[in-house]
Short mmCIF file of C-alpha atoms in Angstrom, two decimals:
data_model
loop_
_atom_site.label_atom_id
_atom_site.label_comp_id
_atom_site.label_asym_id
_atom_site.label_seq_id
_atom_site.Cartn_x
_atom_site.Cartn_y
_atom_site.Cartn_z
CA UNK B 51 3.51 -13.26 -8.76
CA UNK B 52 4.48 -9.68 -7.96
CA UNK B 53 5.62 -7.16 -10.55
CA UNK B 54 8.45 -6.12 -8.24
CA UNK B 55 10.82 -8.80 -6.91
CA UNK B 56 12.03 -8.87 -3.31
CA UNK B 57 13.81 -11.61 -1.34
CA UNK B 58 11.32 -13.46 0.89
CA UNK B 59 13.41 -13.01 4.02
CA UNK B 60 16.58 -11.50 5.47
CA UNK B 61 18.02 -11.77 8.95
CA UNK B 62 20.81 -10.38 11.08
CA UNK B 63 21.83 -9.97 14.70
CA UNK B 64 20.86 -6.93 16.78
CA UNK B 65 22.97 -3.91 15.89
CA UNK B 66 23.86 -5.25 12.48
CA UNK B 67 22.75 -4.05 9.06
CA UNK B 68 20.40 -5.59 6.52
CA UNK B 69 19.62 -4.59 2.96
CA UNK B 70 16.49 -5.47 1.01
CA UNK B 71 16.53 -5.39 -2.77
CA UNK B 72 13.61 -4.58 -5.05
CA UNK B 73 13.90 -5.33 -8.74
CA UNK B 74 11.55 -4.07 -11.42
CA UNK B 75 11.58 -2.79 -14.97
CA UNK B 76 11.68 0.38 -17.03
CA UNK B 77 7.91 0.78 -16.82
CA UNK B 78 7.92 0.95 -13.03
CA UNK B 79 11.11 1.50 -11.00
CA UNK B 80 13.06 2.68 -14.01
CA UNK B 81 10.86 5.72 -14.55
CA UNK B 82 9.05 6.33 -11.28
CA UNK B 83 9.85 7.02 -7.66
CA UNK B 84 10.16 4.09 -5.27
CA UNK B 85 8.71 4.01 -1.76
CA UNK B 86 9.18 1.54 1.09
CA UNK B 87 6.73 0.37 3.76
CA UNK B 88 7.02 -1.42 7.07
CA UNK B 89 4.19 -3.61 8.32
CA UNK B 90 4.50 -4.78 11.90
CA UNK B 91 2.44 -7.84 12.92
CA UNK B 92 -1.21 -6.90 13.30
CA UNK B 93 -0.70 -3.29 12.22
CA UNK B 94 -1.32 -1.22 9.12
CA UNK B 95 1.61 -0.54 6.78
CA UNK B 96 3.69 2.56 7.50
CA UNK B 97 5.60 4.68 4.99
CA UNK B 98 9.36 4.52 5.62
CA UNK B 99 10.87 6.00 2.45
CA UNK B 100 9.41 8.06 -0.39
CA UNK B 101 10.86 9.47 -3.61
CA UNK B 102 13.59 6.79 -3.52
CA UNK B 103 15.52 8.09 -0.52
CA UNK B 104 13.52 10.57 1.57
CA UNK B 105 12.27 9.83 5.07
CA UNK B 106 8.97 11.16 6.42
CA UNK B 107 9.08 13.03 9.68
CA UNK B 108 9.60 10.65 12.58
CA UNK B 109 11.38 7.90 10.65
CA UNK B 110 14.87 7.39 12.12
CA UNK B 111 17.93 7.73 9.90
CA UNK B 112 18.67 4.04 10.51
CA UNK B 113 16.39 3.54 7.51
CA UNK B 114 17.73 4.55 4.10
CA UNK B 115 16.72 4.08 0.50
CA UNK B 116 18.46 4.18 -2.83
CA UNK B 117 17.66 3.51 -6.47
CA UNK B 118 19.75 2.63 -9.49
CA UNK B 119 18.23 1.91 -12.87
CA UNK B 120 15.44 -0.60 -12.42
CA UNK B 121 16.36 -1.64 -8.88
CA UNK B 122 16.00 -0.13 -5.45
CA UNK B 123 17.38 -0.97 -2.03
CA UNK B 124 16.24 -0.41 1.54
CA UNK B 125 18.91 -0.41 4.22
CA UNK B 126 18.35 -0.80 7.94
CA UNK B 127 21.31 -0.20 10.26
CA UNK B 128 21.55 -0.74 14.01
CA UNK B 129 18.97 -3.51 13.77
CA UNK B 130 16.56 -3.70 16.71
CA UNK B 131 14.08 -6.38 17.77
CA UNK B 132 11.32 -3.86 17.07
CA UNK B 133 12.35 -3.86 13.40
CA UNK B 134 11.02 -7.39 12.95
CA UNK B 135 8.32 -6.86 10.35
CA UNK B 136 7.41 -7.29 6.70
CA UNK B 137 8.89 -4.70 4.35
CA UNK B 138 7.52 -3.79 0.93
CA UNK B 139 8.73 -1.70 -1.96
CA UNK B 140 6.15 0.09 -4.06
CA UNK B 141 5.89 2.29 -7.10
CA UNK B 142 3.64 3.14 -10.04
CA UNK B 143 3.76 1.13 -13.25
CA UNK B 144 3.22 3.47 -16.18
CA UNK B 145 2.46 0.66 -18.66
CA UNK B 146 -0.12 -1.00 -16.42
CA UNK B 147 -1.48 2.32 -15.07
CA UNK B 148 -1.44 0.60 -11.73
CA UNK B 149 0.26 0.72 -8.38
CA UNK B 150 2.61 -2.18 -7.78
CA UNK B 151 4.25 -3.68 -4.70
CA UNK B 152 6.98 -6.19 -4.17
CA UNK B 153 6.07 -9.52 -2.63
CA UNK B 154 7.42 -8.43 0.73
CA UNK B 155 10.50 -9.30 2.77
CA UNK B 156 10.33 -10.60 6.30
CA UNK B 157 13.08 -9.20 8.50
CA UNK B 158 14.14 -11.40 11.41
CA UNK B 159 16.42 -10.20 14.19
CA UNK B 160 18.44 -13.18 15.36
CA UNK R 140 -3.60 14.91 12.64
CA UNK R 141 -4.47 12.91 9.54
CA UNK R 142 -6.83 10.07 10.32
CA UNK R 143 -8.38 7.47 8.02
CA UNK R 144 -10.91 4.94 9.29
CA UNK R 145 -12.33 2.17 7.14
CA UNK R 146 -15.70 0.55 7.78
CA UNK R 147 -18.19 -1.74 6.08
CA UNK R 148 -16.22 -4.98 6.12
CA UNK R 149 -17.64 -8.29 7.24
CA UNK R 150 -18.62 -11.78 6.16
CA UNK R 151 -20.23 -12.12 2.73
CA UNK R 152 -21.09 -15.13 0.60
CA UNK R 153 -19.35 -15.77 -2.73
CA UNK R 154 -21.06 -13.73 -5.43
CA UNK R 155 -22.24 -11.18 -2.91
CA UNK R 156 -21.61 -7.46 -2.63
CA UNK R 157 -20.16 -5.13 -0.04
CA UNK R 158 -19.43 -1.41 0.18
CA UNK R 159 -16.41 -0.19 2.10
CA UNK R 160 -16.18 3.37 3.38
CA UNK R 161 -13.18 5.38 4.49
CA UNK R 162 -13.77 8.40 6.70
CA UNK R 163 -11.05 11.04 6.51
CA UNK R 164 -10.37 13.64 9.17
CA UNK R 165 -7.63 16.10 10.01
CA UNK R 166 -7.18 17.14 6.38
CA UNK R 167 -9.19 18.17 3.34
CA UNK R 168 -9.87 15.02 1.35
CA UNK R 169 -10.57 16.95 -1.84
CA UNK R 170 -6.90 17.93 -2.08
CA UNK R 171 -5.63 14.35 -2.21
CA UNK R 172 -5.50 11.41 -4.56
CA UNK R 173 -6.57 8.22 -2.81
CA UNK R 174 -6.10 4.48 -3.15
CA UNK R 175 -7.34 1.17 -1.82
CA UNK R 176 -4.76 -1.51 -0.97
CA UNK R 177 -5.44 -4.96 0.45
CA UNK R 178 -3.55 -7.76 2.14
CA UNK R 179 -4.93 -11.28 1.91
CA UNK R 180 -4.04 -13.86 4.60
CA UNK R 181 -0.57 -15.22 4.03
CA UNK R 182 0.07 -12.88 1.12
CA UNK R 183 1.64 -9.48 0.56
CA UNK R 184 0.23 -6.05 -0.15
CA UNK R 185 -1.83 -5.72 -3.31
CA UNK R 186 -2.79 -2.38 -4.83
CA UNK R 187 -6.47 -2.38 -5.77
CA UNK R 188 -7.61 1.00 -7.02
CA UNK R 189 -6.76 4.69 -7.43
CA UNK R 190 -8.93 7.80 -7.70
CA UNK R 191 -7.86 11.35 -8.53
CA UNK R 192 -8.61 14.22 -6.18
CA UNK R 193 -11.61 15.33 -8.25
CA UNK R 194 -12.80 11.77 -8.85
CA UNK R 195 -12.63 12.09 -12.61
CA UNK R 196 -9.80 9.56 -13.07
CA UNK R 197 -9.80 6.01 -11.71
CA UNK R 198 -7.58 2.96 -12.16
CA UNK R 199 -8.05 -0.65 -11.11
CA UNK R 200 -5.98 -3.78 -10.70
CA UNK R 201 -6.82 -6.47 -13.25
CA UNK R 202 -7.91 -8.76 -10.41
CA UNK R 203 -10.86 -6.47 -9.56
CA UNK R 204 -11.54 -4.62 -12.80
CA UNK R 205 -15.22 -4.79 -13.72
CA UNK R 206 -16.19 -5.96 -10.23
CA UNK R 207 -15.05 -3.11 -7.95
CA UNK R 208 -15.81 0.62 -8.20
CA UNK R 209 -13.94 3.36 -6.37
CA UNK R 210 -15.66 6.67 -5.66
CA UNK R 211 -15.45 9.62 -3.31
CA UNK R 212 -17.63 12.29 -1.73
CA UNK R 213 -15.31 15.20 -1.03
CA UNK R 214 -18.08 17.18 0.63
CA UNK R 215 -18.40 14.38 3.20
CA UNK R 216 -14.66 13.68 3.37
CA UNK R 217 -15.31 10.07 2.43
CA UNK R 218 -13.87 7.44 0.08
CA UNK R 219 -15.73 4.33 -1.02
CA UNK R 220 -15.11 0.93 -2.59
CA UNK R 221 -18.14 -0.85 -3.98
CA UNK R 222 -17.40 -4.55 -4.41
CA UNK R 223 -19.55 -6.89 -6.50
CA UNK R 224 -19.28 -10.57 -7.46
CA UNK R 225 -17.03 -11.25 -4.51
CA UNK R 226 -14.81 -14.32 -4.58
CA UNK R 227 -12.97 -16.26 -1.89
CA UNK R 228 -9.71 -14.73 -3.12
CA UNK R 229 -11.05 -11.27 -2.27
CA UNK R 230 -10.80 -12.18 1.42
CA UNK R 231 -8.37 -9.64 2.85
CA UNK R 232 -7.88 -6.62 5.04
CA UNK R 233 -8.65 -3.54 2.96
CA UNK R 234 -6.81 -0.26 3.60
CA UNK R 235 -7.51 3.22 2.28
CA UNK R 236 -4.47 5.40 1.75
CA UNK R 237 -3.61 8.94 0.75
CA UNK R 238 -1.32 9.27 -2.25
CA UNK R 239 1.24 12.05 -2.67
CA UNK R 240 4.98 12.27 -3.18
CA UNK R 241 4.26 9.28 -5.47
CA UNK R 242 3.76 7.19 -2.32
CA UNK R 243 1.01 5.70 -0.18
CA UNK R 244 1.50 8.03 2.75
CA UNK R 245 -1.28 7.75 5.33
CA UNK R 246 -3.06 4.45 6.03
CA UNK R 247 -6.18 3.53 7.93
CA UNK R 248 -6.22 0.57 10.35
CA UNK R 249 -8.01 -1.56 7.75
CA UNK R 250 -11.34 -3.36 7.38
CA UNK R 251 -11.57 -7.14 7.15
CA UNK R 252 -13.60 -8.63 4.34
CA UNK R 253 -14.25 -12.37 4.48
CA UNK R 254 -15.84 -14.09 1.50
CA UNK R 255 -17.09 -17.51 2.51
CA UNK R 256 -20.19 -19.67 2.43
#
């Protein structure tokens, strides 16, 4: 069981928007930055969002992140078939002195 | 261009040992904190271990503590993961990653470790 909680799956039609929630606690999300990762089938994970809401160079602004208290959210607008992947939230847990990830959310484009 | 390439994976029997390497290029490894992350078949990402830029501080997930050892050779731009007492549940693709901005930024393509008799 993961320290961070994500929904197992979300889906929407092309062009629509999806949001993925990530719930934690004061020892992780509540006091540390959240990052988000995309893992396409057969590929290594890729950083999408860091420091809660910043995008690395090359990541389109269709991807956005936010954080409030002990929860974080990833938003994907203008959904494309190429967005079908597993998405993970991650952060550091200060009590565990360990990195932690959510269980992952599979995004399906209908 | 930052590049990370893992090697050393393969098939090993339960109770066996394996040493993974991660070759870094395109940047100076000594400036960066590093981690190992794995993904087992049918499961999500699991953080395994962290090492500070100098190598003086390390952290481990409970699932591997006492069995795995992370280390680095900054002069050779290399990161390592020594794995002992391997179990079937250690079967996974292992990734090395850079760590800055409080995030796992750059990832290698991964190295598959299969623990089976």
